[in-house]
Each structure stands twice: as structure tokens, then as C-alpha cells.
């Protein structure tokens, strides 16, 4: 039987909300845990830690494959290689950008990922945005900028690092959506293809990158039972973070993921004030939060209206549910997981 249109629409809204809530909870959780791990216990090896995150995610996909929750699928090695290059340049670029730039310029660079993602969708997917959608994005950017940008200074090498980080991140997020559509892969399947290669590359290169950034070797860190507990907790939460990112980008788009992603910035600021002191809480920050939230609500309404976002002449697979190599498209797979 065919599900009534109203019931199907309500089901999609519920699943979209659940996917986004999953992403927010895991993303904010891992930021809080990593902040404690790095600030309190001095584990500053961010690239190696990310490699451990993907190793844990790989283990999860192997278990799920063994249990029969991940079906057999195919992704060409060339596509995996391109994805890994984008993803690893994003991770290393963000770490280097944070080290070489002021916090203010680092935040500005992160904000610029939204216009870059828009540019990619316009050029590659022939996406068109309504006036209200564009204005709502600008309002979100303004609000988050008021919240987060304080001092701002930049130098040549810092600018290059930020430029690489922003474009690599935008390309990686676009590519998640692209691969899921082109090869009809669900989030678990795509993670099963990409997580092992990402874990191997980051665990191989991570210690050297971290040594260049911190002048410390990860092997010389004084591990304690508490710090190991936080590392394991970080890896456990990262499984959900990685999975939820793939689910959200597969269900929405890279631009929507970025816009709504700034809700996590607001939550991190709020939780930071609650758990790490309220010294930074002032009228400017509160005003920025209010503006950003208003922009997110406006974006949700504007982009959901007819003409809010339109794709024309897109050469991707038919958006109707279909099977390729025995697999349903990603949106249906994620609904069934």
C-alpha cells in the first residue's frame, strides 16, 4: 500500500528532526568532552584523536556489517581517494588555521563556509535560492559573527591555511551528498567505505602533523586512567557524530547543514557559560544568539516554500525512491535504519 501523502510528509519531518537532534547532541557532546580532554588534561593531539574517532567508526561499521545491517555496495576507489583528500585537508586545515590565526579570524573563516557551499551548489547542482533564503542566510551569519568574533588579525600563512580548510570542508560536505545520490548509498554504507581509509591515513600522518603543530609526540603524553577514559568517551561519541553528519547531509544539503550547524555554535556557547564560567556572557553575545536563531527560523521557512531552493538541469539520479545494485537510495535507507 502507498502511504498517504500527508502521513508521508509528517513522517519525513519527524525523521528530519530526529536526524538533526542526533547530530546536535553528538556534536555538542564531543566538543564538550574534547574541550575537557585538551584544556584540562592537556591532550592536544587533535589530528591523531580524529584518526582514533574514525577507527572507532570503522569498528562500528564492521560490527553492523557482521550483524547484517549494512548491505553490500560498491564505491570506486577513485571516489574514496577524492573524498579522503577533501576530508583530511579539512581536518588538518582547520587545526592549522586555529593555531596560526586569531580566534576572531578563525570564526570568520568558519562562517565563510556557508557562501562557499552555496557557490558549489549553484555551480555544480544549478541550485537557485530565493531572495528570502539568501537574506535569512545573511542574518544567521550576522548573528553568529556578533556572538563569536572578537579580535581579528590575519597573516599570510594563516590566510592560506584558512582558505584550504574552508574549501576542503565545503567540498567534503558536498561530496557526501553527491556520493549518496550518485551511488544510492545510505549513511552506514558510505561510512563503511570511507571510514577505514580515513582512519588509516590519519593514524599514519596524525602523529607527525600533531608534532609539527605542538612540538610534542603523542607517545610521550602522560596517559592516566582519567585521560584514557575521556579519549574512549570521545571516540564513542564520535561514532554518532560521524554517522549523524552523513545522515543529515544525505537528507538535507551542505548549505542547510552549515546553516543549521550554527545552532550547535549557540548551544556550545551556552553550555560553555554554564559549565566553564559566565565571564564571556554579555549583551553582545545574547544579541548575537537571538539574531542567529531568528535567521535559522527564517531560513527554515524560506527554504521550505516553493521556490525557496530550486535545482534545475541536475544530472544526478532520479530523486524518486529506486534501487541500484539492490540498494535503496540513501534517504530511504536512513529511514529504515
Tab-separated table of C-alpha atoms in Angstrom, residues 9-188:
chain	number	residue	atom	x	y	z
A	9	UNK	CA	5.232	14.242	4.845
A	10	UNK	CA	4.748	14.083	8.620
A	11	UNK	CA	6.984	11.040	8.790
A	12	UNK	CA	9.707	12.861	6.836
A	13	UNK	CA	9.501	15.909	9.132
A	14	UNK	CA	9.782	13.660	12.190
A	15	UNK	CA	12.765	11.789	10.769
A	16	UNK	CA	14.443	15.043	9.694
A	17	UNK	CA	14.014	16.454	13.213
A	18	UNK	CA	15.318	13.243	14.775
A	19	UNK	CA	18.371	13.227	12.476
A	20	UNK	CA	19.150	16.836	13.269
A	21	UNK	CA	18.651	16.347	17.037
A	22	UNK	CA	21.002	13.343	16.858
A	23	UNK	CA	23.636	15.472	15.135
A	24	UNK	CA	23.283	18.349	17.612
A	25	UNK	CA	23.503	16.131	20.700
A	26	UNK	CA	26.548	14.179	19.473
A	27	UNK	CA	28.351	17.235	18.053
A	28	UNK	CA	27.894	19.360	21.169
A	29	UNK	CA	28.742	16.387	23.352
A	30	UNK	CA	32.024	15.684	21.583
A	31	UNK	CA	33.012	19.358	21.716
A	32	UNK	CA	32.448	19.424	25.480
A	33	UNK	CA	34.389	16.169	26.003
A	34	UNK	CA	37.271	17.258	23.746
A	35	UNK	CA	37.429	20.629	25.471
A	36	UNK	CA	37.821	18.887	28.814
A	37	UNK	CA	40.334	16.423	27.363
A	38	UNK	CA	42.516	19.119	25.804
A	39	UNK	CA	42.094	22.014	28.232
A	40	UNK	CA	42.034	20.048	31.497
A	41	UNK	CA	44.173	17.017	30.704
A	42	UNK	CA	46.485	18.534	28.088
A	43	UNK	CA	45.845	16.026	25.276
A	44	UNK	CA	46.473	18.421	22.380
A	45	UNK	CA	46.875	15.863	19.579
A	46	UNK	CA	43.752	16.753	17.611
A	47	UNK	CA	44.646	15.060	14.308
A	48	UNK	CA	45.582	11.768	15.961
A	49	UNK	CA	42.425	11.930	18.057
A	50	UNK	CA	40.385	12.329	14.873
A	51	UNK	CA	42.111	9.234	13.479
A	52	UNK	CA	41.029	7.339	16.603
A	53	UNK	CA	37.483	8.634	16.042
A	54	UNK	CA	37.402	7.112	12.554
A	55	UNK	CA	38.994	3.886	13.816
A	56	UNK	CA	36.112	3.572	16.293
A	57	UNK	CA	33.648	4.365	13.496
A	58	UNK	CA	35.256	1.681	11.317
A	59	UNK	CA	34.816	-0.843	14.123
A	60	UNK	CA	31.146	0.134	14.367
A	61	UNK	CA	30.590	-0.385	10.612
A	62	UNK	CA	32.289	-3.807	10.764
A	63	UNK	CA	30.015	-4.895	13.603
A	64	UNK	CA	26.938	-3.621	11.767
A	65	UNK	CA	28.022	-5.389	8.580
A	66	UNK	CA	28.503	-8.623	10.541
A	67	UNK	CA	25.009	-8.186	12.039
A	68	UNK	CA	23.548	-7.680	8.566
A	69	UNK	CA	22.550	-4.024	8.973
A	70	UNK	CA	24.909	-2.868	6.191
A	71	UNK	CA	24.286	-4.337	2.760
A	72	UNK	CA	26.920	-4.991	0.148
A	73	UNK	CA	27.606	-1.934	-2.009
A	74	UNK	CA	30.214	-0.535	-4.360
A	75	UNK	CA	32.135	2.729	-4.354
A	76	UNK	CA	35.034	3.154	-6.811
A	77	UNK	CA	38.474	3.554	-5.185
A	78	UNK	CA	38.973	6.817	-7.111
A	79	UNK	CA	35.886	8.295	-5.393
A	80	UNK	CA	37.102	7.143	-1.980
A	81	UNK	CA	40.513	8.715	-2.631
A	82	UNK	CA	38.973	12.069	-3.593
A	83	UNK	CA	36.739	12.042	-0.545
A	84	UNK	CA	39.656	11.206	1.782
A	85	UNK	CA	41.745	14.033	0.298
A	86	UNK	CA	38.955	16.572	0.866
A	87	UNK	CA	38.214	15.261	4.367
A	88	UNK	CA	41.832	15.115	5.552
A	89	UNK	CA	42.704	18.540	4.160
A	90	UNK	CA	39.632	19.814	6.004
A	91	UNK	CA	40.728	18.317	9.338
A	92	UNK	CA	44.381	19.344	9.098
A	93	UNK	CA	43.488	22.745	7.617
A	94	UNK	CA	41.101	23.560	10.465
A	95	UNK	CA	43.682	22.565	13.083
A	96	UNK	CA	46.400	24.634	11.418
A	97	UNK	CA	44.039	27.585	10.896
A	98	UNK	CA	43.151	27.593	14.590
A	99	UNK	CA	46.833	27.543	15.512
A	100	UNK	CA	48.038	30.217	13.070
A	101	UNK	CA	45.076	32.620	13.222
A	102	UNK	CA	43.374	34.622	15.914
A	103	UNK	CA	40.113	33.207	17.252
A	104	UNK	CA	38.237	36.024	15.504
A	105	UNK	CA	39.621	35.255	12.043
A	106	UNK	CA	39.161	31.523	12.643
A	107	UNK	CA	35.446	32.138	13.294
A	108	UNK	CA	35.151	34.355	10.209
A	109	UNK	CA	36.724	31.560	8.149
A	110	UNK	CA	34.197	29.067	9.517
A	111	UNK	CA	31.339	31.430	8.670
A	112	UNK	CA	32.592	31.708	5.091
A	113	UNK	CA	31.874	28.004	4.572
A	114	UNK	CA	28.200	28.856	4.008
A	115	UNK	CA	28.765	31.135	0.966
A	116	UNK	CA	31.354	28.669	-0.358
A	117	UNK	CA	28.845	25.807	-0.019
A	118	UNK	CA	26.225	27.961	-1.758
A	119	UNK	CA	28.698	28.633	-4.583
A	120	UNK	CA	29.351	24.900	-5.026
A	121	UNK	CA	25.638	24.110	-5.144
A	122	UNK	CA	24.966	26.923	-7.622
A	123	UNK	CA	27.832	25.909	-9.925
A	124	UNK	CA	27.679	22.119	-9.637
A	125	UNK	CA	23.986	21.474	-8.956
A	126	UNK	CA	22.496	24.527	-10.728
A	127	UNK	CA	20.794	25.448	-7.447
A	128	UNK	CA	18.827	28.706	-7.233
A	129	UNK	CA	17.953	30.460	-3.964
A	130	UNK	CA	15.055	32.835	-3.361
A	131	UNK	CA	15.645	36.343	-2.024
A	132	UNK	CA	14.263	35.388	1.405
A	133	UNK	CA	16.548	32.349	1.589
A	134	UNK	CA	19.601	34.489	0.809
A	135	UNK	CA	18.614	37.151	3.354
A	136	UNK	CA	17.975	34.553	6.055
A	137	UNK	CA	21.464	33.108	5.499
A	138	UNK	CA	22.954	36.590	5.868
A	139	UNK	CA	21.020	37.068	9.132
A	140	UNK	CA	22.388	33.790	10.507
A	141	UNK	CA	25.933	34.826	9.560
A	142	UNK	CA	25.454	38.221	11.203
A	143	UNK	CA	24.148	36.725	14.429
A	144	UNK	CA	26.900	34.121	14.749
A	145	UNK	CA	29.533	36.742	13.892
A	146	UNK	CA	28.269	39.018	16.677
A	147	UNK	CA	28.402	36.057	19.094
A	148	UNK	CA	31.813	34.699	18.266
A	149	UNK	CA	34.045	37.244	16.549
A	150	UNK	CA	36.125	39.342	18.927
A	151	UNK	CA	39.681	40.223	17.985
A	152	UNK	CA	40.668	39.649	14.374
A	153	UNK	CA	44.154	39.550	12.945
A	154	UNK	CA	45.482	37.615	9.985
A	155	UNK	CA	48.812	36.791	8.382
A	156	UNK	CA	49.731	35.240	5.042
A	157	UNK	CA	50.238	31.655	6.173
A	158	UNK	CA	47.161	31.844	8.405
A	159	UNK	CA	45.051	33.059	5.489
A	160	UNK	CA	46.309	30.203	3.269
A	161	UNK	CA	45.513	27.637	5.991
A	162	UNK	CA	42.013	29.070	6.448
A	163	UNK	CA	41.429	29.152	2.672
A	164	UNK	CA	42.418	25.488	2.309
A	165	UNK	CA	40.335	24.485	5.351
A	166	UNK	CA	37.186	26.265	4.169
A	167	UNK	CA	37.244	24.929	0.618
A	168	UNK	CA	38.227	21.403	1.668
A	169	UNK	CA	35.426	21.302	4.251
A	170	UNK	CA	32.834	22.615	1.812
A	171	UNK	CA	33.947	20.124	-0.857
A	172	UNK	CA	33.922	17.231	1.626
A	173	UNK	CA	30.386	18.036	2.761
A	174	UNK	CA	29.186	18.496	-0.812
A	175	UNK	CA	30.829	15.212	-1.772
A	176	UNK	CA	28.974	13.306	0.972
A	177	UNK	CA	25.676	14.392	-0.579
A	178	UNK	CA	26.966	13.760	-4.109
A	179	UNK	CA	28.169	10.203	-3.418
A	180	UNK	CA	24.975	9.239	-1.610
A	181	UNK	CA	22.882	10.408	-4.555
A	182	UNK	CA	25.088	9.084	-7.357
A	183	UNK	CA	25.702	5.612	-5.923
A	184	UNK	CA	22.454	5.283	-3.912
A	185	UNK	CA	24.386	4.760	-0.683
A	186	UNK	CA	22.948	5.009	2.804
A	187	UNK	CA	24.905	6.690	5.578
A	188	UNK	CA	26.131	3.389	7.048
